[in-house]
Coordinates of C-alpha atoms in Angstrom, one line a residue:
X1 CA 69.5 -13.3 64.7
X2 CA 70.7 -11.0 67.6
X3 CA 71.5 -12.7 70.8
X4 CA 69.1 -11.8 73.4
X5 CA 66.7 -10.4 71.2
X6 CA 63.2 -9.2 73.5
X7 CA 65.6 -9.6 76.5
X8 CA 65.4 -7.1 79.2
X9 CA 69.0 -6.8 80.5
X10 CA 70.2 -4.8 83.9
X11 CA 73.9 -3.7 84.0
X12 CA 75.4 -1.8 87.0
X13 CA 78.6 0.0 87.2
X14 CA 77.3 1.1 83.6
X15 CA 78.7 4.6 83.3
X16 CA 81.9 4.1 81.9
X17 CA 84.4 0.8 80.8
X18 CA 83.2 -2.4 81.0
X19 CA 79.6 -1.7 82.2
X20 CA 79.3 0.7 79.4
X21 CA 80.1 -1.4 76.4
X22 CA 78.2 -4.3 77.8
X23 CA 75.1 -2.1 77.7
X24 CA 75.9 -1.0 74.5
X25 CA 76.7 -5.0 73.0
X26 CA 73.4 -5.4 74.7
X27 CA 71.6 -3.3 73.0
X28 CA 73.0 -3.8 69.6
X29 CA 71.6 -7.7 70.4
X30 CA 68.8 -6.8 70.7
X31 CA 67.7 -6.2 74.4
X32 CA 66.0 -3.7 76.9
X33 CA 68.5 -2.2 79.1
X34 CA 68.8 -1.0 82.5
X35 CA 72.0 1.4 82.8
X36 CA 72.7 1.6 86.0
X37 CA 75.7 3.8 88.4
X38 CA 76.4 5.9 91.1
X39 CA 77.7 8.1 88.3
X40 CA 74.5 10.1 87.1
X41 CA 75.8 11.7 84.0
X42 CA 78.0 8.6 83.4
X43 CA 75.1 6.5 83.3
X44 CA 72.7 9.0 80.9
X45 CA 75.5 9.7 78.7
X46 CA 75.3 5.4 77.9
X47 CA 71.8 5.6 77.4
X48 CA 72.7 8.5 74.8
X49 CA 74.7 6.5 73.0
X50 CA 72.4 3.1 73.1
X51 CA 69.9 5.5 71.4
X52 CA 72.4 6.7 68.8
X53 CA 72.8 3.0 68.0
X54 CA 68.9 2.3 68.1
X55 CA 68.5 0.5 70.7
X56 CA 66.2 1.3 74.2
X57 CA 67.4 2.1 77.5
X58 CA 66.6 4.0 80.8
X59 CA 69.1 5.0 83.5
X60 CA 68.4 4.4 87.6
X61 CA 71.1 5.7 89.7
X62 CA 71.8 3.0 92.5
X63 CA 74.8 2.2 95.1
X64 CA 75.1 -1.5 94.7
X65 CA 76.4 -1.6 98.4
X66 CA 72.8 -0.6 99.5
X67 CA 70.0 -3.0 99.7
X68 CA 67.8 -0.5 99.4
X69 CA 68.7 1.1 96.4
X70 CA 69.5 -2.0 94.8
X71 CA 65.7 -3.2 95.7
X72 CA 64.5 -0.4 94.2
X73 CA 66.5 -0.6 91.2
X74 CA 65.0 -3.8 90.3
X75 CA 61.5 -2.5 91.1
X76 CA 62.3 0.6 88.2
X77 CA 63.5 -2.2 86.1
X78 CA 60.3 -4.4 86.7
X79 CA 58.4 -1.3 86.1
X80 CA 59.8 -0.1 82.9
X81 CA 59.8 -3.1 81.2
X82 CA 58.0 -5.8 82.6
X83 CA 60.3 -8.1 84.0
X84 CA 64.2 -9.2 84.4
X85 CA 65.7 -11.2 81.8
X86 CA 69.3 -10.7 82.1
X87 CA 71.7 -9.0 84.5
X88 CA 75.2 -8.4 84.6
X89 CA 77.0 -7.3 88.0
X90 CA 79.8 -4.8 87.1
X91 CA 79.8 -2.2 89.4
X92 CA 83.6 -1.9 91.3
X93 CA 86.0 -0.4 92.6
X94 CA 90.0 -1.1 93.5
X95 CA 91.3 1.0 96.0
X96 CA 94.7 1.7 97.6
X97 CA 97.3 0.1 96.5
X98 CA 99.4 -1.3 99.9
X99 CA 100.9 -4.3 101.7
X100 CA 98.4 -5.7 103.8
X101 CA 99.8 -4.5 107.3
X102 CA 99.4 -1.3 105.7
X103 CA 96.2 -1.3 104.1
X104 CA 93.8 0.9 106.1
X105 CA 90.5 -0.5 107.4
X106 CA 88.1 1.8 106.0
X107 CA 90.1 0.6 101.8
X108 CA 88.9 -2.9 103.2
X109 CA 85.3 -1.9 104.6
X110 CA 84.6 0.3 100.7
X111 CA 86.5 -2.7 98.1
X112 CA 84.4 -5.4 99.5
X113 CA 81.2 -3.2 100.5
X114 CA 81.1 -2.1 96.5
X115 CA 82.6 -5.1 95.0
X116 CA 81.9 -8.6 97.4
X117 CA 78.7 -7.1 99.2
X118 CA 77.4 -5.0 96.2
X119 CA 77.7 -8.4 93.9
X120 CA 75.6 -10.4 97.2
X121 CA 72.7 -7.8 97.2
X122 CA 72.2 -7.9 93.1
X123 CA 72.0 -11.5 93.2
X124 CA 70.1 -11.3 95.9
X125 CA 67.2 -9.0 94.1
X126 CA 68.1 -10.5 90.5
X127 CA 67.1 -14.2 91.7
X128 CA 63.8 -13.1 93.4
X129 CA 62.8 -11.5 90.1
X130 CA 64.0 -14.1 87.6
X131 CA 62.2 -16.8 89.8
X132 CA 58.9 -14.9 89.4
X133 CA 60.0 -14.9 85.1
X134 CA 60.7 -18.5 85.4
X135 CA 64.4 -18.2 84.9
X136 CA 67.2 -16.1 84.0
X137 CA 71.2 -15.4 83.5
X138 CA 73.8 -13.7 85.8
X139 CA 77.0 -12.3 85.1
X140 CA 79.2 -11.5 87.7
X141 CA 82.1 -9.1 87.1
X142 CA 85.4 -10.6 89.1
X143 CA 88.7 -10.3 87.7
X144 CA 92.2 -12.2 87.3
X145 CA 92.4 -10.9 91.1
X146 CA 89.9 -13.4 91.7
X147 CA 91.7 -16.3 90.9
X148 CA 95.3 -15.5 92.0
X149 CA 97.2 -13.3 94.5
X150 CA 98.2 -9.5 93.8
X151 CA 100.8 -8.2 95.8
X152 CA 99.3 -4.5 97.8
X153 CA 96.2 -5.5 96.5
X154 CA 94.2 -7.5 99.2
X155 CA 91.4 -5.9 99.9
X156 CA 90.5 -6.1 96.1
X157 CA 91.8 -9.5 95.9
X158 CA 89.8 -10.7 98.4
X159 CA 86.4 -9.0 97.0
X160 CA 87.2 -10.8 93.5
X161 CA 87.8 -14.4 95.1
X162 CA 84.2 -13.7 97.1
X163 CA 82.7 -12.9 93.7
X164 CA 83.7 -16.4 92.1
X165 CA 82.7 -18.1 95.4
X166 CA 79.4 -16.3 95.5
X167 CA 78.9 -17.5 91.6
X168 CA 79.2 -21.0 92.0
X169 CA 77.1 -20.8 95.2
X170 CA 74.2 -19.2 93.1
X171 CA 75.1 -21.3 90.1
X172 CA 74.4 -24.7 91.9
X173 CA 71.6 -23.0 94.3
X174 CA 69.5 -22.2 91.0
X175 CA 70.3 -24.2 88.3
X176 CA 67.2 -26.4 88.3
X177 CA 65.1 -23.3 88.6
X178 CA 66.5 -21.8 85.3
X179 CA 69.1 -19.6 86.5
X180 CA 72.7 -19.7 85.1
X181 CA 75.5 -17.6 86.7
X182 CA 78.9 -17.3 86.0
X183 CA 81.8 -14.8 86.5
X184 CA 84.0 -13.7 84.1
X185 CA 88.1 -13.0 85.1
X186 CA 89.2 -9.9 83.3
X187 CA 93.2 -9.1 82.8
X188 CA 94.3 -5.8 82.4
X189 CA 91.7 -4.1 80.3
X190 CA 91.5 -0.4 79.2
X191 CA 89.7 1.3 81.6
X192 CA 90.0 4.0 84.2
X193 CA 90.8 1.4 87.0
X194 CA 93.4 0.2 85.2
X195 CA 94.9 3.4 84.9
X196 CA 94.4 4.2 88.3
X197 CA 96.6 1.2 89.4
X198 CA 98.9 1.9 87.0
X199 CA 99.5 5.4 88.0
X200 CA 99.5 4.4 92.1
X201 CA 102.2 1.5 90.7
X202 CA 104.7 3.5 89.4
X203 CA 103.6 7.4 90.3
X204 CA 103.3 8.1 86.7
X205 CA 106.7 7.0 85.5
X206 CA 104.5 4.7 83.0
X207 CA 101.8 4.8 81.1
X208 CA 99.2 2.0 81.5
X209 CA 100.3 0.3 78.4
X210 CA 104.2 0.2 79.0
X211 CA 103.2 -1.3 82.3
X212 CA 100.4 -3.7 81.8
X213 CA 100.7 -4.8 77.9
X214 CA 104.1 -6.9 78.2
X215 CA 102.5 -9.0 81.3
X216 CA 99.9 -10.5 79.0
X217 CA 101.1 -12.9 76.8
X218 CA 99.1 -11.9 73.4
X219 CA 101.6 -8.7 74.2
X220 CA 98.7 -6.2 75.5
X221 CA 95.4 -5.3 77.2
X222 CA 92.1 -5.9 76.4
X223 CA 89.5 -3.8 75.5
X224 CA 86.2 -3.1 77.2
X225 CA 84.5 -4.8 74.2
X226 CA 86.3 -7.8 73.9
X227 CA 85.0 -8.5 77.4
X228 CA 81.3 -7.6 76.7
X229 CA 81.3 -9.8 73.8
X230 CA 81.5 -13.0 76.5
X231 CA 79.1 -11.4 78.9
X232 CA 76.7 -11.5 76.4
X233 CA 77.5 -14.3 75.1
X234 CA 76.8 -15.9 78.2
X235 CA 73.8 -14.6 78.5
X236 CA 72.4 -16.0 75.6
X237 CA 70.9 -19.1 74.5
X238 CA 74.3 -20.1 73.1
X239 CA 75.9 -20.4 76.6
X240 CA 72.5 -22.8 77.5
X241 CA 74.9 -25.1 78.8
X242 CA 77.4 -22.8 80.8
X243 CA 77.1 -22.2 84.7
X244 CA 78.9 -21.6 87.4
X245 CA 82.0 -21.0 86.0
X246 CA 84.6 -18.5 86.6
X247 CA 86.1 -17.9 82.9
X248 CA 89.3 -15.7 82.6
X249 CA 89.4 -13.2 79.6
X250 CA 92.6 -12.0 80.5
X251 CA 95.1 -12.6 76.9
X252 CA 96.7 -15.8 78.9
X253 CA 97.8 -13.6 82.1
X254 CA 96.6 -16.7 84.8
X255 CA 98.5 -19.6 81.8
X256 CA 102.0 -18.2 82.9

């Protein structure tokens, strides 16, 4: 039987990478999805392809550091199909990369409006609709840069740790009200963020592979569907017993 079957699922930051193969491994389980990004034909190209697959989705464009557009994301949601089942938080973005002293303040002000703020506002709206449903599950997007130190990366760093904080605040706020969140702690995974820190790492004197697949030690990055398949995961009734955890997915990059 497919995961979340009759699940209405919400996933920002959906236009591309991660977000987009989580809506796709969404739909393929069997939900309702929500495609959501600042990136308009981003975002309607992944509800294309959920409809190749069979599955149902709409597309609302919304700036996760905005309350209001995140508040009326959830109201398009609610509209469309009823109600909020699952969401997963995705939307990011990484920045300059620069020693801290360096690191101008308006990198700061955008990393942790998108990624610390933007995460604060979803939860925010998710929890006030899955406590009208009587319960739901939260994913939160964070990263290895969540759980240890980056060198030029603060700003981003920093974001990432506030996401895992901000999880197992919600986790242990809502837990008797039917609400699991957890974050999941990506490695290097084949997207266009990584290759945009690749590229401001060594100017282009690497590709993203040469750099990033000997640091993990199963010897390469991850795809954007190996991570989907634990979002999901978590968000079904398998992972009834998981909450407020902040779970690496990273091929043993935080074991060294």
């Amino acid at each position: 039987m497919p995961m979340v079957a009759g699940k209405v699922a919400l996933v920002t930051g959906a236009g591309a990478g991660i977000g987009r193969a989580t809506a796709l491994k969404f739909a393929a389980e069997g939900a309702k999805v929500v495609v959501s990004d600042v990136n308009v034909e981003g975002g309607e190209e992944t509800v294309a392809m959920i409809g190749k697959i069979g599955g149902e989705a709409i597309f609302v464009r919304a700036d996760v550091s905005s309350s209001k557009e995140v508040e009326h994301l959830i109201i398009k949601t609610v509209e469309a199909y009823g109600r909020l089942d699952c969401a997963c938080n995705n939307a990011g973005v990484e920045g300059k990369i620069a020693p801290l002293a360096d690191q101008p303040d308006d990198n700061f002000d955008l990393i942790m409006g998108v990624n610390a703020k933007g995460t604060f506002l979803c939860l925010k709206a998710e929890i006030a609709q899955m406590l009208k449903n009587g319960g739901g599950v939260i994913v939160n997007l964070a990263s290895v840069a969540g759980l240890i130190g980056f060198p030029g990366l603060s700003p981003y760093v920093a974001s990432k740790h506030a996401v895992n904080g901000l999880t197992k605040n919600a986790a242990l706020e809502y837990a008797k009200q039917g609400i699991r969140v957890n974050s999941i702690c990506p490695g290097g995974i084949d997207t266009r963020m990584l290759d945009s820190l690749a590229e401001q790492s060594t100017g282009g004197a690497q590709s993203t592979h040469e750099m990033m697949d000997p640091l993990h030690p199963i010897g390469r990055i991850g795809t954007p569907e190996e991570v989907a398949e634990l979002i999901v995961w978590l968000c079904s009734p398998r992972a009834s017993f998981v909450t407020g955890a902040n779970i690496p997915v990273d091929g043993g990059y935080v074991a060294q």
